[in-house]
PDB file of C-alpha atoms in Angstrom:
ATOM      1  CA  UNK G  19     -16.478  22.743  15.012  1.00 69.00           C
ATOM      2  CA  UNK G  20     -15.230  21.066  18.131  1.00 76.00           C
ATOM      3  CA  UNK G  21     -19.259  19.570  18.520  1.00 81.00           C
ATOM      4  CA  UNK G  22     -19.145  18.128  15.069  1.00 76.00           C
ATOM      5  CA  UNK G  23     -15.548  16.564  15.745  1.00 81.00           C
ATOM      6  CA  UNK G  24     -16.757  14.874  18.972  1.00 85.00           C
ATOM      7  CA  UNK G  25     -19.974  13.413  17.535  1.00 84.00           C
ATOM      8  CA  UNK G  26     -17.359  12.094  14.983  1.00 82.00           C
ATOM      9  CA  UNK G  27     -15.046  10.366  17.296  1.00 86.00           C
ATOM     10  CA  UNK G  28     -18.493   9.117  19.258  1.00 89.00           C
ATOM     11  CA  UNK G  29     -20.051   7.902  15.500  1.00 88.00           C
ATOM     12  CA  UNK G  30     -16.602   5.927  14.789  1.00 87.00           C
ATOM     13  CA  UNK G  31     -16.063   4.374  18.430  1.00 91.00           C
ATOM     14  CA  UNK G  32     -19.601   2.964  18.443  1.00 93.00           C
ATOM     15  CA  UNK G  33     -19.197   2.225  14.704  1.00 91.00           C
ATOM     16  CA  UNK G  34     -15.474   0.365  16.065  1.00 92.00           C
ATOM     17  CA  UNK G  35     -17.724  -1.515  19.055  1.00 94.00           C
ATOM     18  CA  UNK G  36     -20.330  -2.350  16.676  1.00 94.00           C
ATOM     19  CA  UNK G  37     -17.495  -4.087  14.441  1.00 93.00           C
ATOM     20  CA  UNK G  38     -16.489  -5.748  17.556  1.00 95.00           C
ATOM     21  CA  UNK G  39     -19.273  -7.253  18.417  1.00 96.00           C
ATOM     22  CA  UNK G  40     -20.363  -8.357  15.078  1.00 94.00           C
ATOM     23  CA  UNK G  41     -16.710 -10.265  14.483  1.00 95.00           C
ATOM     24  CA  UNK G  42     -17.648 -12.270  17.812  1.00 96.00           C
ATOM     25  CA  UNK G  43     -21.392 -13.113  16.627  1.00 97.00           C
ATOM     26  CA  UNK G  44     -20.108 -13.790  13.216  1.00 95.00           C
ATOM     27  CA  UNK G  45     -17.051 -15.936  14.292  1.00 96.00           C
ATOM     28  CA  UNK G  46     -19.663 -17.934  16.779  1.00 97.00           C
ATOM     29  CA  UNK G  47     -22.103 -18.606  13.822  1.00 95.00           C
ATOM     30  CA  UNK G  48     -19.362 -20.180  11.477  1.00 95.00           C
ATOM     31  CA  UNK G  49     -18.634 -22.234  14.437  1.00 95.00           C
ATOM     32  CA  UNK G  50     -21.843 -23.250  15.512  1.00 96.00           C
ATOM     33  CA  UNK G  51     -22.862 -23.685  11.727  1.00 93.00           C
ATOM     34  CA  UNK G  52     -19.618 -26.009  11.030  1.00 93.00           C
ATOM     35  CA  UNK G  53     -20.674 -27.669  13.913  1.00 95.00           C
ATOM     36  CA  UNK G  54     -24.391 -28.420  12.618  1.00 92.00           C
ATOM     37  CA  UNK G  55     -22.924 -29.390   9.441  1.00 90.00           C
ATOM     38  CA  UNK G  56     -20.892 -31.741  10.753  1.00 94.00           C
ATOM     39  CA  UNK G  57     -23.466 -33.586  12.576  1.00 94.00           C
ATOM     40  CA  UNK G  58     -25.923 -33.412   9.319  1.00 90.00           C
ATOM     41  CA  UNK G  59     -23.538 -33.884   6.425  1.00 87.00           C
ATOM     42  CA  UNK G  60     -20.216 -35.153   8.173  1.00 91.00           C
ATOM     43  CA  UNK G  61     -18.073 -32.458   7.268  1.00 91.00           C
ATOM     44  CA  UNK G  62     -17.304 -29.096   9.367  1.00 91.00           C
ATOM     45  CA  UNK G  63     -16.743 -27.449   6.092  1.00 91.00           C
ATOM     46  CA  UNK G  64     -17.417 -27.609   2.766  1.00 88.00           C
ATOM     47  CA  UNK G  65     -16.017 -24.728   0.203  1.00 88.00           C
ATOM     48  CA  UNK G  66     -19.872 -23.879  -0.122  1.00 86.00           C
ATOM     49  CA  UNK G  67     -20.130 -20.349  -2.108  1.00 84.00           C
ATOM     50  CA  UNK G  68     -22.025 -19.143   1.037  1.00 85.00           C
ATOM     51  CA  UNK G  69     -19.358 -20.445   3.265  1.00 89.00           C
ATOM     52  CA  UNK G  70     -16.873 -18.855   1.218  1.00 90.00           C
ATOM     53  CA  UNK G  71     -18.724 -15.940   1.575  1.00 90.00           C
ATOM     54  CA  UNK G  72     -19.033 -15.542   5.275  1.00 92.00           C
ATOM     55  CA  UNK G  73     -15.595 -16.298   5.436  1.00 94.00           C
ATOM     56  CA  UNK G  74     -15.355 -13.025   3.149  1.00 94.00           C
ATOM     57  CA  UNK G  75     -16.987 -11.199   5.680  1.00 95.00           C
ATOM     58  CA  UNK G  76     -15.147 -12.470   8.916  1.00 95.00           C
ATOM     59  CA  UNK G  77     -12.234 -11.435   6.775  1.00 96.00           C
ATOM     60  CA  UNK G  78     -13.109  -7.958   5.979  1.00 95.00           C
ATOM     61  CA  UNK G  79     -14.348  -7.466   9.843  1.00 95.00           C
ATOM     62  CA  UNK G  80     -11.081  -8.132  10.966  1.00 96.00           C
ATOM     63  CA  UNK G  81      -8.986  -6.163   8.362  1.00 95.00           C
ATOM     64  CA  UNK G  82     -10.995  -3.067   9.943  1.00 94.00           C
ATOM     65  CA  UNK G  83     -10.453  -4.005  13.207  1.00 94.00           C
ATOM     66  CA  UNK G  84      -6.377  -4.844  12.958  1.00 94.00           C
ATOM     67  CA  UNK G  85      -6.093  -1.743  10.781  1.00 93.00           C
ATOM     68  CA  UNK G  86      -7.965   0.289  13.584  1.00 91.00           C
ATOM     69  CA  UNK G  87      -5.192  -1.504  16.416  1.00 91.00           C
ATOM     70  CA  UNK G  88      -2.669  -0.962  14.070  1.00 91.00           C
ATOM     71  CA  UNK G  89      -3.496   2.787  13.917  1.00 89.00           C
ATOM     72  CA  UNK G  90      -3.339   2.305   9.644  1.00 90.00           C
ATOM     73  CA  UNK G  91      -6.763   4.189   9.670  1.00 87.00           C
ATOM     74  CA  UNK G  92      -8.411   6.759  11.800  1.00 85.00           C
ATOM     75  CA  UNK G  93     -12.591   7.455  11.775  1.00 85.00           C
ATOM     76  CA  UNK G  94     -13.096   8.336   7.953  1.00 82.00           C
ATOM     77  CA  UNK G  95     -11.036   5.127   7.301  1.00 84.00           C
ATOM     78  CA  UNK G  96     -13.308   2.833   9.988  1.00 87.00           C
ATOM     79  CA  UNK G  97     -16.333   4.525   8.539  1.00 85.00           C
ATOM     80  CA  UNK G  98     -14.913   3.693   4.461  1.00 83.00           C
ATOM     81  CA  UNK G  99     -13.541   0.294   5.180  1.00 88.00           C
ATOM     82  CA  UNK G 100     -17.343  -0.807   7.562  1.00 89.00           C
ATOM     83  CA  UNK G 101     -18.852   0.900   4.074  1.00 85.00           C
ATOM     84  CA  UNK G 102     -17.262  -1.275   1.853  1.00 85.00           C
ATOM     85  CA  UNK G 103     -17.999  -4.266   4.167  1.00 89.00           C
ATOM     86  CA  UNK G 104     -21.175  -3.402   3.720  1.00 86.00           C
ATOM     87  CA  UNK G 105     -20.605  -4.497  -0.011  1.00 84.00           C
ATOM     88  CA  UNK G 106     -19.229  -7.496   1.044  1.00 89.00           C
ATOM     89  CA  UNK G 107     -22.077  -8.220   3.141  1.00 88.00           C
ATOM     90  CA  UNK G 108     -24.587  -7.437   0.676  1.00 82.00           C
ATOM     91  CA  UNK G 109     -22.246  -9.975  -2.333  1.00 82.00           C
ATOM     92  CA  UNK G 110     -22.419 -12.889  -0.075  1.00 83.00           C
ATOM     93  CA  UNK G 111     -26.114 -13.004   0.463  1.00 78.00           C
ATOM     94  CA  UNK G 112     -27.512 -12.515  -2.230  1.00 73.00           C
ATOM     95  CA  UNK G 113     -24.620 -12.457  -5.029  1.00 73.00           C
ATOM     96  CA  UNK G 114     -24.493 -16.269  -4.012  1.00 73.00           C
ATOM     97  CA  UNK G 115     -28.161 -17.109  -4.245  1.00 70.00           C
ATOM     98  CA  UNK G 116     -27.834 -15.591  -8.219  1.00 70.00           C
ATOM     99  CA  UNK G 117     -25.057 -18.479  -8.649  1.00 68.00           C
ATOM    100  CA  UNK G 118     -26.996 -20.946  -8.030  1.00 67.00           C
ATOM    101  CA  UNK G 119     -24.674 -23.427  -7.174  1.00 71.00           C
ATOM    102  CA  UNK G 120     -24.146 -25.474  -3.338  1.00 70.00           C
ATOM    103  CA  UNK G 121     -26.018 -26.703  -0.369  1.00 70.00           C
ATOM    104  CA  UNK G 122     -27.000 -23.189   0.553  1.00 66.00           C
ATOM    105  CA  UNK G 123     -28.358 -21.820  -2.913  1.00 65.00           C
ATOM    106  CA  UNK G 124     -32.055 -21.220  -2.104  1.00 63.00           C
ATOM    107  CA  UNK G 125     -34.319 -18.751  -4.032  1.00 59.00           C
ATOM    108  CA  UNK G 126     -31.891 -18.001  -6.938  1.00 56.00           C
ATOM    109  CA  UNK G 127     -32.558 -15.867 -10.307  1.00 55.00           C
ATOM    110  CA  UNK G 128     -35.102 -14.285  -8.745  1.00 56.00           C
ATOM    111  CA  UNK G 129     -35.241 -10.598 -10.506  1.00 60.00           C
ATOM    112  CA  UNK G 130     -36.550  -8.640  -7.902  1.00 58.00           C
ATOM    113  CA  UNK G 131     -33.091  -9.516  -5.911  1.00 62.00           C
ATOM    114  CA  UNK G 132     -31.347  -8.567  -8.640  1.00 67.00           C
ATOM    115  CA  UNK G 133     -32.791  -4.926  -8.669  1.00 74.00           C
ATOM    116  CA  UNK G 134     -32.887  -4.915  -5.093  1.00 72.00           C
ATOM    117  CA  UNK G 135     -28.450  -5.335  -5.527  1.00 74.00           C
ATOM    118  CA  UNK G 136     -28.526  -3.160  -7.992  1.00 78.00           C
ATOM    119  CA  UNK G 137     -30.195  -0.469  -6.219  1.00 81.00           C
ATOM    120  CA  UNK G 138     -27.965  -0.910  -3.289  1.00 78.00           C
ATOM    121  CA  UNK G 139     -25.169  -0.512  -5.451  1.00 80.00           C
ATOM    122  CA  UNK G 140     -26.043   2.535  -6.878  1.00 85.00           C
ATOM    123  CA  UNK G 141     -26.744   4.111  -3.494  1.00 83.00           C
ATOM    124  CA  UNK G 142     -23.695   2.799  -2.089  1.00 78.00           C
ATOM    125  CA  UNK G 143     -22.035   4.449  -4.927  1.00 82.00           C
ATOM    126  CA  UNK G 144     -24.034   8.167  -4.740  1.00 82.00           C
ATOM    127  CA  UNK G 145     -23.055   8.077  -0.832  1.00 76.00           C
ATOM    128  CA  UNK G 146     -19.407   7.873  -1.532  1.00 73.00           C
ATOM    129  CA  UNK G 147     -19.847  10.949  -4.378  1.00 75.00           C
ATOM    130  CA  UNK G 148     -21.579  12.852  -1.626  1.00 73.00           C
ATOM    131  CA  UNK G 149     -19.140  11.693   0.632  1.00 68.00           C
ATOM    132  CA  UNK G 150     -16.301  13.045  -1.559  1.00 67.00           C
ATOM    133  CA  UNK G 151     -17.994  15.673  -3.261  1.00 69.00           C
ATOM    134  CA  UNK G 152     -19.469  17.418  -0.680  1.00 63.00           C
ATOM    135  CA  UNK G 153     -16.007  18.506   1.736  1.00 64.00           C
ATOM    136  CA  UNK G 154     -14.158  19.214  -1.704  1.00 63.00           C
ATOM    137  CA  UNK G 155     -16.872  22.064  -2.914  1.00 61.00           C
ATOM    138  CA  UNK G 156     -17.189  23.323   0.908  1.00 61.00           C
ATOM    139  CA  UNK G 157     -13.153  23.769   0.841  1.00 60.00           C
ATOM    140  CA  UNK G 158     -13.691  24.971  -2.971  1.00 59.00           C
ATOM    141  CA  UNK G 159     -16.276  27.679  -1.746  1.00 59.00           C
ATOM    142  CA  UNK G 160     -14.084  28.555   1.488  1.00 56.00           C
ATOM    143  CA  UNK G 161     -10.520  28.810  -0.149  1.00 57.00           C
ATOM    144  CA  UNK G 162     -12.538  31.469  -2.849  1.00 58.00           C
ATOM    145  CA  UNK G 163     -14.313  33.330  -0.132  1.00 54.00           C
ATOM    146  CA  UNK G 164     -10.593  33.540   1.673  1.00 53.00           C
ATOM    147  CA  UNK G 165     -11.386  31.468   5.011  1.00 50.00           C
ATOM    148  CA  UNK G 166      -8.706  28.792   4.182  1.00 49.00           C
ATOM    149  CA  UNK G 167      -5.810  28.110   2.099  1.00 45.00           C
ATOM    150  CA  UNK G 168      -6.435  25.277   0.240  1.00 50.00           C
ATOM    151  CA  UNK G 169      -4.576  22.854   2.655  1.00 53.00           C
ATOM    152  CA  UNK G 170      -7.702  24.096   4.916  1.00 49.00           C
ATOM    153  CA  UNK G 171      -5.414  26.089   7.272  1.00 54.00           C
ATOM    154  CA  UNK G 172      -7.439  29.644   8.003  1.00 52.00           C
ATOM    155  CA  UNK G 173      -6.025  32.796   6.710  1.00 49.00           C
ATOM    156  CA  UNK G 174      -5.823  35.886   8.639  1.00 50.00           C
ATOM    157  CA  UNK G 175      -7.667  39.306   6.567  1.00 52.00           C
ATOM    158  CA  UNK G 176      -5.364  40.306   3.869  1.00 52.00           C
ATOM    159  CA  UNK G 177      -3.180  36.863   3.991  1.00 52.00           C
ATOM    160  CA  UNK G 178      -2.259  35.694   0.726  1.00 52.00           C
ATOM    161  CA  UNK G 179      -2.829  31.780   0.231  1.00 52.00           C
ATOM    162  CA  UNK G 180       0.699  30.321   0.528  1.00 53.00           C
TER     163      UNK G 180
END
């Protein structure tokens, strides 16, 4: 429905500014935190697994964003790529705290954390099924009522699928 489609395109352009803003945020705290650790431990960087990791995530931010100026994804592919960002997000803080290793490895091992990642993994993943799942049985059901082909073009009564 033409409602559904523009709270779509709304969803994906705040989802896009959202992105935009967290690149600059993110970008200023690598800065400001190279900065501090140059002052405290006389180098700007270090190779730190938590470093490395919010390096990961300045680098996934900005894949989403060129592919988005690039035009190599539209709203589903914003909404995928910020989802598996999300993953990203999720590996670098506390993925690197289970290591154990580097300047910034506080609170490792702790089991509770590593439930807590594994439930957000498993949601992550059920989302996606329903994500998937979900259009391909409402296109299933409507190409065996006769609404649409199954290239989800509508048929006219008595129209044979082509």
């Amino acid at each position: 429905t033409p409602q559904a489609k523009s709270r779509i395109q709304l969803l994906s352009q705040l989802n896009y500014r959202v992105l935009q803003v967290g690149v600059l945020m993110l970008t200023a705290g690598i800065i400001l935190g190279g900065i501090w650790a140059h002052f405290s431990w006389g180098r700007f960087w270090g190779w730190d697994p938590k470093e490395n990791g919010a390096a990961l995530i300045a680098i996934a931010q900005v894949m989403i964003l060129h592919a988005r100026m690039g035009g190599h994804v539209k709203d589903l592919g914003i909404a995928v790529m910020a989802a598996l960002t999300g993953t990203v997000v999720v590996f670098s803080w506390f993925h690197v705290n289970l290591l154990g290793k580097g300047l910034h490895a506080y609170g490792h091992s702790d089991a509770v954390k590593f439930s807590v990642i594994q439930l957000y993994y498993f949601l992550q993943i059920f989302v996606a099924a329903l994500g998937w799942f979900v259009p391909l049985g409402e296109r299933l059901a409507q190409a065996k009522l006769g609404w649409v082909d199954g290239k989800g073009e509508e048929l006219l009564e008595g129209q044979a699928p082509a």
